[in-house]
mmCIF file of C-alpha atoms in Angstrom:
data_model
loop_
_atom_site.group_PDB
_atom_site.id
_atom_site.type_symbol
_atom_site.label_atom_id
_atom_site.label_comp_id
_atom_site.label_asym_id
_atom_site.label_seq_id
_atom_site.Cartn_x
_atom_site.Cartn_y
_atom_site.Cartn_z
ATOM 1 C CA MET A 14 15.563 20.431 -74.686
ATOM 2 C CA GLU A 15 18.419 23.104 -74.024
ATOM 3 C CA GLN A 16 21.307 23.046 -75.509
ATOM 4 C CA PHE A 17 25.250 24.506 -75.396
ATOM 5 C CA SER A 18 27.973 24.290 -76.322
ATOM 6 C CA VAL A 19 31.560 24.112 -73.851
ATOM 7 C CA ARG A 20 35.720 24.725 -75.630
ATOM 8 C CA THR A 21 37.917 22.375 -74.061
ATOM 9 C CA THR A 22 41.298 22.868 -74.045
ATOM 10 C CA SER A 23 43.534 19.754 -73.196
ATOM 11 C CA ARG A 24 42.808 16.890 -73.588
ATOM 12 C CA CYS A 25 41.652 15.848 -70.654
ATOM 13 C CA GLU A 26 39.923 18.320 -68.202
ATOM 14 C CA LEU A 27 37.172 18.653 -65.722
ATOM 15 C CA VAL A 28 34.977 22.151 -67.100
ATOM 16 C CA PRO A 29 32.591 23.448 -64.712
ATOM 17 C CA VAL A 30 29.120 24.268 -66.202
ATOM 18 C CA THR A 31 27.108 24.441 -63.299
ATOM 19 C CA ALA A 32 26.327 27.867 -64.611
ATOM 20 C CA GLN A 33 24.500 27.118 -67.610
ATOM 21 C CA VAL A 34 22.474 25.024 -66.682
ATOM 22 C CA ARG A 35 21.279 27.231 -63.511
ATOM 23 C CA SER A 36 20.251 29.580 -66.023
ATOM 24 C CA ILE A 37 18.609 26.507 -68.127
ATOM 25 C CA VAL A 38 16.513 25.979 -65.218
ATOM 26 C CA ARG A 39 15.742 29.176 -63.732
ATOM 27 C CA ASN A 40 14.445 30.350 -67.463
ATOM 28 C CA ALA A 41 12.730 26.797 -67.574
ATOM 29 C CA GLY A 42 9.521 28.102 -65.501
ATOM 30 C CA VAL A 43 9.573 24.874 -63.781
ATOM 31 C CA GLU A 44 9.020 25.548 -59.329
ATOM 32 C CA SER A 45 10.058 21.797 -58.453
ATOM 33 C CA GLY A 46 11.278 18.479 -60.553
ATOM 34 C CA ALA A 47 14.063 17.417 -61.885
ATOM 35 C CA CYS A 48 17.018 18.223 -64.695
ATOM 36 C CA VAL A 49 18.620 15.669 -66.526
ATOM 37 C CA VAL A 50 21.986 16.768 -67.580
ATOM 38 C CA PHE A 51 23.183 14.854 -70.954
ATOM 39 C CA CYS A 52 26.331 14.826 -72.817
ATOM 40 C CA PRO A 53 26.299 13.675 -76.281
ATOM 41 C CA HIS A 54 29.884 12.226 -77.332
ATOM 42 C CA THR A 55 31.787 8.394 -75.903
ATOM 43 C CA THR A 56 34.972 10.361 -74.952
ATOM 44 C CA ALA A 57 33.311 12.434 -72.496
ATOM 45 C CA GLY A 58 31.234 12.430 -69.612
ATOM 46 C CA LEU A 59 29.938 14.536 -67.046
ATOM 47 C CA THR A 60 30.036 14.267 -63.581
ATOM 48 C CA ILE A 61 29.205 15.972 -59.999
ATOM 49 C CA ASN A 62 32.535 17.103 -57.136
ATOM 50 C CA GLU A 63 33.626 19.438 -55.215
ATOM 51 C CA ASN A 64 33.857 22.928 -57.463
ATOM 52 C CA ALA A 65 35.086 25.075 -54.675
ATOM 53 C CA ASP A 66 39.135 23.899 -54.406
ATOM 54 C CA PRO A 67 40.326 23.671 -58.613
ATOM 55 C CA ASP A 68 43.157 21.118 -56.977
ATOM 56 C CA VAL A 69 40.212 18.309 -56.498
ATOM 57 C CA ALA A 70 39.242 18.334 -59.839
ATOM 58 C CA ARG A 71 43.009 18.224 -61.216
ATOM 59 C CA ASP A 72 43.458 15.504 -58.561
ATOM 60 C CA ILE A 73 40.640 13.887 -60.090
ATOM 61 C CA VAL A 74 42.143 14.133 -63.878
ATOM 62 C CA TYR A 75 45.121 12.503 -62.322
ATOM 63 C CA MET A 76 43.852 10.007 -61.108
ATOM 64 C CA LEU A 77 41.892 8.969 -64.035
ATOM 65 C CA GLN A 78 44.370 9.136 -66.772
ATOM 66 C CA LYS A 79 46.427 7.084 -63.927
ATOM 67 C CA LEU A 80 43.990 4.346 -63.360
ATOM 68 C CA VAL A 81 43.997 3.982 -67.665
ATOM 69 C CA PRO A 82 46.637 5.151 -69.255
ATOM 70 C CA ALA A 83 46.232 6.651 -72.525
ATOM 71 C CA ASP A 84 48.285 4.060 -73.935
ATOM 72 C CA ASP A 85 48.546 0.518 -73.198
ATOM 73 C CA PRO A 86 49.610 -2.546 -75.616
ATOM 74 C CA GLY A 87 46.668 -4.071 -75.355
ATOM 75 C CA TYR A 88 44.104 -1.231 -76.740
ATOM 76 C CA ARG A 89 42.779 -2.298 -80.904
ATOM 77 C CA HIS A 90 40.863 0.699 -80.897
ATOM 78 C CA LEU A 91 42.591 1.926 -84.682
ATOM 79 C CA GLU A 92 42.056 6.300 -83.658
ATOM 80 C CA GLY A 93 44.461 5.765 -80.668
ATOM 81 C CA ASN A 94 41.518 7.393 -78.093
ATOM 82 C CA SER A 95 40.212 3.965 -76.939
ATOM 83 C CA ALA A 96 41.126 5.520 -72.646
ATOM 84 C CA ALA A 97 38.976 7.811 -73.273
ATOM 85 C CA HIS A 98 36.491 5.580 -74.474
ATOM 86 C CA ILE A 99 36.868 3.012 -70.842
ATOM 87 C CA LEU A 100 37.079 6.844 -69.014
ATOM 88 C CA ALA A 101 33.859 7.202 -70.440
ATOM 89 C CA SER A 102 32.160 4.168 -69.173
ATOM 90 C CA LEU A 103 33.372 4.925 -66.149
ATOM 91 C CA VAL A 104 32.633 8.428 -64.871
ATOM 92 C CA GLY A 105 28.252 8.307 -67.196
ATOM 93 C CA SER A 106 27.104 10.147 -69.772
ATOM 94 C CA SER A 107 24.638 11.976 -68.038
ATOM 95 C CA VAL A 108 23.809 13.294 -63.799
ATOM 96 C CA HIS A 109 20.467 13.988 -62.547
ATOM 97 C CA LEU A 110 19.890 17.002 -60.410
ATOM 98 C CA MET A 111 16.795 18.069 -58.770
ATOM 99 C CA VAL A 112 15.063 21.275 -59.247
ATOM 100 C CA GLU A 113 12.756 22.916 -56.077
ATOM 101 C CA ASN A 114 11.409 26.622 -55.885
ATOM 102 C CA GLY A 115 12.634 26.852 -59.816
ATOM 103 C CA GLY A 116 16.291 26.633 -59.089
ATOM 104 C CA LEU A 117 18.740 23.902 -59.510
ATOM 105 C CA LYS A 118 19.240 21.991 -55.642
ATOM 106 C CA LEU A 119 22.667 20.754 -55.483
ATOM 107 C CA GLY A 120 24.582 19.986 -51.866
ATOM 108 C CA THR A 121 26.844 22.740 -50.550
ATOM 109 C CA TRP A 122 29.702 22.425 -52.179
ATOM 110 C CA GLN A 123 28.489 20.256 -55.742
ATOM 111 C CA GLY A 124 28.816 21.298 -58.992
ATOM 112 C CA VAL A 125 28.531 19.804 -61.962
ATOM 113 C CA PHE A 126 31.100 19.464 -64.240
ATOM 114 C CA LEU A 127 31.733 18.063 -67.663
ATOM 115 C CA VAL A 128 35.036 15.547 -67.882
ATOM 116 C CA GLU A 129 37.223 15.884 -71.505
ATOM 117 C CA PHE A 130 39.248 12.810 -71.812
ATOM 118 C CA ASP A 131 39.746 13.446 -75.481
ATOM 119 C CA GLY A 132 40.546 17.336 -76.045
ATOM 120 C CA PRO A 133 40.270 19.559 -76.759
ATOM 121 C CA ARG A 134 37.398 20.016 -79.089
ATOM 122 C CA THR A 135 34.342 21.734 -78.068
ATOM 123 C CA ARG A 136 31.411 19.119 -76.973
ATOM 124 C CA LYS A 137 27.765 20.241 -76.280
ATOM 125 C CA VAL A 138 25.732 19.082 -73.644
ATOM 126 C CA TRP A 139 21.745 18.617 -73.722
ATOM 127 C CA VAL A 140 19.751 19.981 -70.138
ATOM 128 C CA GLN A 141 16.088 18.489 -69.574
ATOM 129 C CA VAL A 142 14.461 20.433 -67.203
ATOM 130 C CA ILE A 143 10.919 17.775 -65.832
ATOM 131 C CA GLY A 144 7.789 18.898 -64.025
ATOM 132 C CA THR A 145 5.791 21.869 -63.047
ATOM 133 C CA MET B 21 12.115 15.300 -52.138
ATOM 134 C CA GLU B 22 12.369 13.931 -49.144
ATOM 135 C CA GLN B 23 15.604 13.704 -46.987
ATOM 136 C CA PHE B 24 17.187 10.977 -44.453
ATOM 137 C CA SER B 25 20.668 10.904 -42.092
ATOM 138 C CA VAL B 26 22.751 7.955 -42.158
ATOM 139 C CA ARG B 27 25.367 7.386 -39.184
ATOM 140 C CA THR B 28 28.720 6.303 -41.434
ATOM 141 C CA THR B 29 30.928 4.385 -39.028
ATOM 142 C CA SER B 30 34.431 4.469 -41.050
ATOM 143 C CA ARG B 31 36.356 5.988 -43.145
ATOM 144 C CA CYS B 32 35.283 3.583 -46.739
ATOM 145 C CA GLU B 33 32.085 1.673 -46.272
ATOM 146 C CA LEU B 34 28.122 0.879 -48.054
ATOM 147 C CA VAL B 35 25.677 1.176 -45.908
ATOM 148 C CA PRO B 36 22.350 -0.263 -47.231
ATOM 149 C CA VAL B 37 19.656 2.636 -47.243
ATOM 150 C CA THR B 38 17.013 0.362 -49.405
ATOM 151 C CA ALA B 39 14.536 0.025 -45.844
ATOM 152 C CA GLN B 40 14.522 4.351 -45.970
ATOM 153 C CA VAL B 41 14.310 4.698 -49.887
ATOM 154 C CA ARG B 42 10.878 2.187 -49.755
ATOM 155 C CA SER B 43 9.089 3.576 -46.191
ATOM 156 C CA ILE B 44 9.458 7.480 -48.452
ATOM 157 C CA VAL B 45 8.118 5.426 -52.316
ATOM 158 C CA ARG B 46 5.459 4.172 -50.379
ATOM 159 C CA ASN B 47 4.035 6.864 -48.757
ATOM 160 C CA ALA B 48 5.054 9.468 -51.112
ATOM 161 C CA GLY B 49 1.083 8.195 -52.970
ATOM 162 C CA VAL B 50 3.109 7.305 -56.595
ATOM 163 C CA GLU B 51 1.395 4.475 -58.077
ATOM 164 C CA SER B 52 3.731 3.767 -61.283
ATOM 165 C CA GLY B 53 6.715 5.649 -62.098
ATOM 166 C CA ALA B 54 10.104 6.758 -61.191
ATOM 167 C CA CYS B 55 12.413 6.969 -57.598
ATOM 168 C CA VAL B 56 15.690 8.812 -57.919
ATOM 169 C CA VAL B 57 17.884 9.073 -55.151
ATOM 170 C CA PHE B 58 20.873 11.624 -54.815
ATOM 171 C CA CYS B 59 23.310 12.036 -52.436
ATOM 172 C CA PRO B 60 24.653 15.770 -51.966
ATOM 173 C CA HIS B 61 28.257 15.634 -50.420
ATOM 174 C CA THR B 62 31.550 15.678 -52.893
ATOM 175 C CA THR B 63 33.142 12.531 -50.800
ATOM 176 C CA ALA B 64 30.087 10.374 -50.126
ATOM 177 C CA GLY B 65 28.048 8.398 -53.551
ATOM 178 C CA LEU B 66 24.819 5.786 -53.966
ATOM 179 C CA THR B 67 25.122 2.471 -56.125
ATOM 180 C CA ILE B 68 22.996 -0.193 -56.515
ATOM 181 C CA ASN B 69 24.522 -3.915 -55.589
ATOM 182 C CA GLU B 70 23.494 -7.641 -53.557
ATOM 183 C CA ASN B 71 22.144 -6.755 -50.577
ATOM 184 C CA ALA B 72 22.270 -10.017 -49.530
ATOM 185 C CA ASP B 73 26.060 -11.641 -49.199
ATOM 186 C CA PRO B 74 27.711 -8.481 -46.756
ATOM 187 C CA ASP B 75 30.674 -9.344 -48.061
ATOM 188 C CA VAL B 76 30.068 -8.344 -51.846
ATOM 189 C CA ALA B 77 29.842 -4.629 -50.282
ATOM 190 C CA ARG B 78 33.287 -5.483 -47.782
ATOM 191 C CA ASP B 79 35.235 -6.914 -52.156
ATOM 192 C CA ILE B 80 33.906 -3.747 -53.553
ATOM 193 C CA VAL B 81 34.927 -1.404 -50.741
ATOM 194 C CA TYR B 82 37.995 -3.394 -51.100
ATOM 195 C CA MET B 83 38.526 -2.908 -54.630
ATOM 196 C CA LEU B 84 37.778 0.723 -54.406
ATOM 197 C CA GLN B 85 40.841 1.485 -52.122
ATOM 198 C CA LYS B 86 43.187 -0.395 -53.457
ATOM 199 C CA LEU B 87 42.371 1.459 -56.545
ATOM 200 C CA VAL B 88 42.801 4.961 -55.943
ATOM 201 C CA PRO B 89 45.396 4.851 -52.602
ATOM 202 C CA ALA B 90 44.355 7.414 -50.453
ATOM 203 C CA ASP B 91 47.513 8.261 -50.676
ATOM 204 C CA ASP B 92 49.421 9.310 -53.526
ATOM 205 C CA PRO B 93 53.303 11.584 -53.943
ATOM 206 C CA GLY B 94 50.947 12.564 -56.947
ATOM 207 C CA TYR B 95 47.675 14.419 -55.189
ATOM 208 C CA ARG B 96 47.628 18.131 -54.241
ATOM 209 C CA HIS B 97 44.337 18.895 -52.653
ATOM 210 C CA LEU B 98 45.248 20.349 -48.988
ATOM 211 C CA GLU B 99 42.226 18.145 -47.308
ATOM 212 C CA GLY B 100 43.857 15.137 -47.943
ATOM 213 C CA ASN B 101 40.475 13.416 -49.611
ATOM 214 C CA SER B 102 41.366 13.239 -53.351
ATOM 215 C CA ALA B 103 41.007 9.427 -53.102
ATOM 216 C CA ALA B 104 37.237 10.226 -51.972
ATOM 217 C CA HIS B 105 36.260 13.344 -53.807
ATOM 218 C CA ILE B 106 37.514 10.380 -57.422
ATOM 219 C CA LEU B 107 36.181 7.127 -55.806
ATOM 220 C CA ALA B 108 32.721 9.433 -55.598
ATOM 221 C CA SER B 109 32.360 10.391 -59.393
ATOM 222 C CA LEU B 110 33.430 6.679 -60.541
ATOM 223 C CA VAL B 111 30.589 5.669 -58.542
ATOM 224 C CA GLY B 112 28.020 8.436 -58.417
ATOM 225 C CA SER B 113 26.451 10.411 -56.578
ATOM 226 C CA SER B 114 22.255 9.206 -57.679
ATOM 227 C CA VAL B 115 20.621 6.054 -58.761
ATOM 228 C CA HIS B 116 17.829 6.001 -60.700
ATOM 229 C CA LEU B 117 15.030 3.005 -59.454
ATOM 230 C CA MET B 118 11.159 2.566 -61.250
ATOM 231 C CA VAL B 119 8.194 1.980 -59.227
ATOM 232 C CA GLU B 120 5.040 0.170 -59.819
ATOM 233 C CA ASN B 121 1.635 -1.180 -57.801
ATOM 234 C CA GLY B 122 3.169 2.007 -54.972
ATOM 235 C CA GLY B 123 6.165 0.437 -54.186
ATOM 236 C CA LEU B 124 9.443 0.145 -55.297
ATOM 237 C CA LYS B 125 11.170 -2.123 -57.762
ATOM 238 C CA LEU B 126 14.013 -3.748 -57.585
ATOM 239 C CA GLY B 127 16.192 -6.713 -58.821
ATOM 240 C CA THR B 128 16.030 -10.313 -57.069
ATOM 241 C CA TRP B 129 19.127 -9.296 -54.908
ATOM 242 C CA GLN B 130 19.545 -5.797 -55.323
ATOM 243 C CA GLY B 131 19.694 -3.142 -52.588
ATOM 244 C CA VAL B 132 20.212 0.746 -52.656
ATOM 245 C CA PHE B 133 23.731 1.265 -50.511
ATOM 246 C CA LEU B 134 25.302 5.436 -49.574
ATOM 247 C CA VAL B 135 28.622 4.924 -50.480
ATOM 248 C CA GLU B 136 30.934 6.191 -47.476
ATOM 249 C CA PHE B 137 34.557 7.351 -48.939
ATOM 250 C CA ASP B 138 35.066 9.971 -46.491
ATOM 251 C CA GLY B 139 34.033 9.028 -42.549
ATOM 252 C CA PRO B 140 32.855 8.425 -40.127
ATOM 253 C CA ARG B 141 30.547 11.531 -41.031
ATOM 254 C CA THR B 142 26.888 11.743 -40.425
ATOM 255 C CA ARG B 143 25.566 11.894 -44.621
ATOM 256 C CA LYS B 144 22.592 13.635 -46.532
ATOM 257 C CA VAL B 145 20.379 11.443 -48.804
ATOM 258 C CA TRP B 146 17.700 13.048 -50.795
ATOM 259 C CA VAL B 147 14.366 11.380 -52.258
ATOM 260 C CA GLN B 148 12.832 11.690 -55.689
ATOM 261 C CA VAL B 149 9.488 10.251 -56.387
ATOM 262 C CA ILE B 150 7.657 11.674 -59.726
ATOM 263 C CA GLY B 151 4.689 9.669 -61.462
ATOM 264 C CA THR B 152 1.271 9.520 -60.835
ATOM 265 C CA MET C 23 7.473 -0.323 -67.909
ATOM 266 C CA GLU C 24 8.675 -3.234 -70.677
ATOM 267 C CA GLN C 25 11.477 -5.423 -70.707
ATOM 268 C CA PHE C 26 13.474 -7.317 -72.586
ATOM 269 C CA SER C 27 15.785 -9.859 -72.617
ATOM 270 C CA VAL C 28 19.854 -10.618 -73.322
ATOM 271 C CA ARG C 29 21.871 -13.131 -73.841
ATOM 272 C CA THR C 30 25.311 -13.044 -73.062
ATOM 273 C CA THR C 31 27.693 -15.516 -74.526
ATOM 274 C CA SER C 32 31.351 -14.716 -72.513
ATOM 275 C CA ARG C 33 32.089 -14.205 -69.051
ATOM 276 C CA CYS C 34 32.658 -9.914 -69.718
ATOM 277 C CA GLU C 35 31.774 -7.971 -72.951
ATOM 278 C CA LEU C 36 29.146 -5.420 -74.509
ATOM 279 C CA VAL C 37 26.515 -6.073 -75.715
ATOM 280 C CA PRO C 38 24.105 -3.194 -78.464
ATOM 281 C CA VAL C 39 20.720 -3.450 -76.750
ATOM 282 C CA THR C 40 20.038 0.257 -78.604
ATOM 283 C CA ALA C 41 17.426 -1.743 -81.083
ATOM 284 C CA GLN C 42 15.489 -3.283 -78.771
ATOM 285 C CA VAL C 43 15.819 0.460 -76.638
ATOM 286 C CA ARG C 44 13.950 1.892 -79.543
ATOM 287 C CA SER C 45 11.644 0.203 -80.646
ATOM 288 C CA ILE C 46 10.167 0.076 -77.037
ATOM 289 C CA VAL C 47 10.493 4.245 -77.024
ATOM 290 C CA ARG C 48 8.755 4.101 -80.822
ATOM 291 C CA ASN C 49 5.648 2.496 -79.390
ATOM 292 C CA ALA C 50 5.882 3.945 -76.060
ATOM 293 C CA GLY C 51 2.696 6.957 -77.482
ATOM 294 C CA VAL C 52 5.742 9.960 -75.924
ATOM 295 C CA GLU C 53 6.284 12.301 -78.022
ATOM 296 C CA SER C 54 8.693 14.445 -75.982
ATOM 297 C CA GLY C 55 9.504 12.361 -72.547
ATOM 298 C CA ALA C 56 13.203 10.885 -71.564
ATOM 299 C CA CYS C 57 13.603 7.129 -71.313
ATOM 300 C CA VAL C 58 15.752 5.040 -68.231
ATOM 301 C CA VAL C 59 16.560 1.528 -68.694
ATOM 302 C CA PHE C 60 17.167 -0.429 -66.284
ATOM 303 C CA CYS C 61 20.131 -3.427 -65.242
ATOM 304 C CA PRO C 62 18.523 -5.446 -62.366
ATOM 305 C CA HIS C 63 21.304 -7.693 -61.874
ATOM 306 C CA THR C 64 23.878 -7.005 -59.633
ATOM 307 C CA THR C 65 26.953 -8.433 -61.686
ATOM 308 C CA ALA C 66 25.925 -6.817 -64.897
ATOM 309 C CA GLY C 67 25.727 -2.553 -65.686
ATOM 310 C CA LEU C 68 24.456 -0.022 -68.776
ATOM 311 C CA THR C 69 26.780 2.273 -70.585
ATOM 312 C CA ILE C 70 26.081 4.715 -73.601
ATOM 313 C CA ASN C 71 29.293 4.773 -76.016
ATOM 314 C CA GLU C 72 30.599 4.112 -79.583
ATOM 315 C CA ASN C 73 28.829 2.088 -81.755
ATOM 316 C CA ALA C 74 30.870 2.051 -84.750
ATOM 317 C CA ASP C 75 34.178 0.300 -84.160
ATOM 318 C CA PRO C 76 33.523 -2.948 -82.261
ATOM 319 C CA ASP C 77 36.694 -2.643 -80.600
ATOM 320 C CA VAL C 78 36.046 0.301 -78.161
ATOM 321 C CA ALA C 79 33.744 -2.392 -76.351
ATOM 322 C CA ARG C 80 36.709 -4.899 -76.992
ATOM 323 C CA ASP C 81 38.805 -1.710 -75.822
ATOM 324 C CA ILE C 82 36.269 -1.287 -72.566
ATOM 325 C CA VAL C 83 35.919 -4.914 -71.553
ATOM 326 C CA TYR C 84 39.712 -5.906 -71.368
ATOM 327 C CA MET C 85 40.464 -2.296 -69.457
ATOM 328 C CA LEU C 86 37.988 -3.181 -66.639
ATOM 329 C CA GLN C 87 39.305 -6.873 -66.488
ATOM 330 C CA LYS C 88 42.845 -5.379 -65.705
ATOM 331 C CA LEU C 89 41.267 -2.505 -63.308
ATOM 332 C CA VAL C 90 39.673 -5.384 -61.538
ATOM 333 C CA PRO C 91 40.978 -8.838 -61.051
ATOM 334 C CA ALA C 92 38.890 -11.450 -61.249
ATOM 335 C CA ASP C 93 40.813 -12.950 -58.867
ATOM 336 C CA ASP C 94 42.563 -11.671 -56.345
ATOM 337 C CA PRO C 95 44.000 -12.771 -52.498
ATOM 338 C CA GLY C 96 41.716 -9.915 -51.196
ATOM 339 C CA TYR C 97 38.501 -11.309 -52.049
ATOM 340 C CA ARG C 98 36.364 -13.047 -49.350
ATOM 341 C CA HIS C 99 32.417 -13.299 -51.204
ATOM 342 C CA LEU C 100 32.490 -17.223 -51.651
ATOM 343 C CA GLU C 101 31.238 -17.395 -54.532
ATOM 344 C CA GLY C 102 33.974 -15.892 -56.567
ATOM 345 C CA ASN C 103 32.629 -13.262 -58.124
ATOM 346 C CA SER C 104 33.551 -9.899 -57.071
ATOM 347 C CA ALA C 105 35.246 -8.847 -59.784
ATOM 348 C CA ALA C 106 31.855 -8.565 -61.475
ATOM 349 C CA HIS C 107 30.108 -7.066 -58.510
ATOM 350 C CA ILE C 108 33.572 -4.460 -58.301
ATOM 351 C CA LEU C 109 32.306 -3.849 -61.837
ATOM 352 C CA ALA C 110 28.498 -3.349 -62.183
ATOM 353 C CA SER C 111 29.336 -0.433 -59.177
ATOM 354 C CA LEU C 112 31.523 1.350 -61.380
ATOM 355 C CA VAL C 113 29.882 1.249 -64.286
ATOM 356 C CA GLY C 114 26.433 1.957 -63.257
ATOM 357 C CA SER C 115 22.385 -0.059 -63.003
ATOM 358 C CA SER C 116 21.019 2.953 -65.461
ATOM 359 C CA VAL C 117 21.645 4.569 -67.954
ATOM 360 C CA HIS C 118 19.312 7.885 -68.861
ATOM 361 C CA LEU C 119 18.159 8.630 -72.540
ATOM 362 C CA MET C 120 16.245 11.602 -74.091
ATOM 363 C CA VAL C 121 13.152 11.331 -76.098
ATOM 364 C CA GLU C 122 12.023 13.795 -78.301
ATOM 365 C CA ASN C 123 9.688 13.338 -82.034
ATOM 366 C CA GLY C 124 8.792 10.720 -80.699
ATOM 367 C CA GLY C 125 11.789 8.582 -80.690
ATOM 368 C CA LEU C 126 14.968 8.021 -78.909
ATOM 369 C CA LYS C 127 17.604 10.949 -78.936
ATOM 370 C CA LEU C 128 21.519 9.836 -79.043
ATOM 371 C CA GLY C 129 24.941 11.735 -79.815
ATOM 372 C CA THR C 130 26.086 10.728 -83.124
ATOM 373 C CA TRP C 131 27.930 7.819 -82.597
ATOM 374 C CA GLN C 132 26.806 6.477 -79.609
ATOM 375 C CA GLY C 133 25.047 3.466 -77.980
ATOM 376 C CA VAL C 134 23.369 1.290 -75.288
ATOM 377 C CA PHE C 135 25.447 -1.515 -74.154
ATOM 378 C CA LEU C 136 23.949 -4.193 -70.916
ATOM 379 C CA VAL C 137 27.861 -5.138 -69.676
ATOM 380 C CA GLU C 138 27.844 -8.290 -68.327
ATOM 381 C CA PHE C 139 30.889 -9.361 -65.921
ATOM 382 C CA ASP C 140 29.383 -12.354 -65.587
ATOM 383 C CA GLY C 141 28.589 -14.234 -67.670
ATOM 384 C CA PRO C 142 27.159 -16.406 -69.949
ATOM 385 C CA ARG C 143 24.019 -15.631 -68.690
ATOM 386 C CA THR C 144 20.560 -14.788 -69.588
ATOM 387 C CA ARG C 145 19.607 -11.497 -68.514
ATOM 388 C CA LYS C 146 16.718 -8.421 -68.201
ATOM 389 C CA VAL C 147 16.807 -5.397 -69.434
ATOM 390 C CA TRP C 148 13.727 -2.361 -67.716
ATOM 391 C CA VAL C 149 13.080 0.198 -69.945
ATOM 392 C CA GLN C 150 10.143 3.189 -68.532
ATOM 393 C CA VAL C 151 9.821 5.917 -71.271
ATOM 394 C CA ILE C 152 8.420 9.494 -69.510
ATOM 395 C CA GLY C 153 6.684 12.498 -71.345
ATOM 396 C CA THR C 154 3.714 13.564 -73.057
#
């Protein structure tokens, strides 16, 4: 298992981490297999989406915050970041990627993103490369 | 890694792909292990849900489109398919299945579905079978 | 593959299952690898979230039920549990965890939860430990 850190700069944002994951896969010496990227935090997640137009990431953040408002009279958790926990469970804590010819195999427009829901913070990302 | 194509016929729909995945698993010669199904697109996803009553898939599509409307004054992405990208991140790009006795192991009512959010299109599905 | 059962007690709730998963991982004799936890039901799911303050799990349940109401005039599925199916696809059917030094490796505040959307019921959880 390898890991790297990401410094997020706002409360809710998508931070591209494809380059870091690609580099770990290339150095792993695995020709064919799988790569799992895991977020060890409960107010952040991981997702795969478009890495071409940054407005896609921006619109994802916009709508997720609209769907699950930061403030809701029904929340009870005293830390005040219930929305971040809820969104982490909706987006998910890990992504599974394929490895071929020693490199990460993604669709043409796909990138991997850490999704911050309670930033700014320093986040850790765990990466596991499995194969032969 | 194997792959197959799916032709979707409407903007938003669940397309059953269990048969194609089962067939790939059977031919893989893996007795015990795992099968990962991956969607290499950023406006479609993969999910596991009921494959008995088609109204379940229909209600899922209905509510996902209601939750994340196709049109929202706050979207900025110029392609106009922000809702599809947002839903892809909510539903997820892959599902992980178990393989036992050389076949796919699912719950009684479970099936695997490609979830189209920006169709109709031809979509690719990647399948990886890991094990011994 | 191992499995265990969980008895849920309300319609919608998060049930902690980290202890059961940890125990299966410890007994698997795998030093380094991965653990996949899978929910073989179509009206329940699995998630990773905070296992410290129970109000986090409570707020997740609260908001998921608010986002996807149990009753909606547009649902067609005759069993009347469309909301549970929709939420199962949003939360997901499996979680992927890492195994190191023969044990489950989670972030400091993370726990694994079965998410019941159509209880009370008895649910099965499947666990697979892969590695060396």
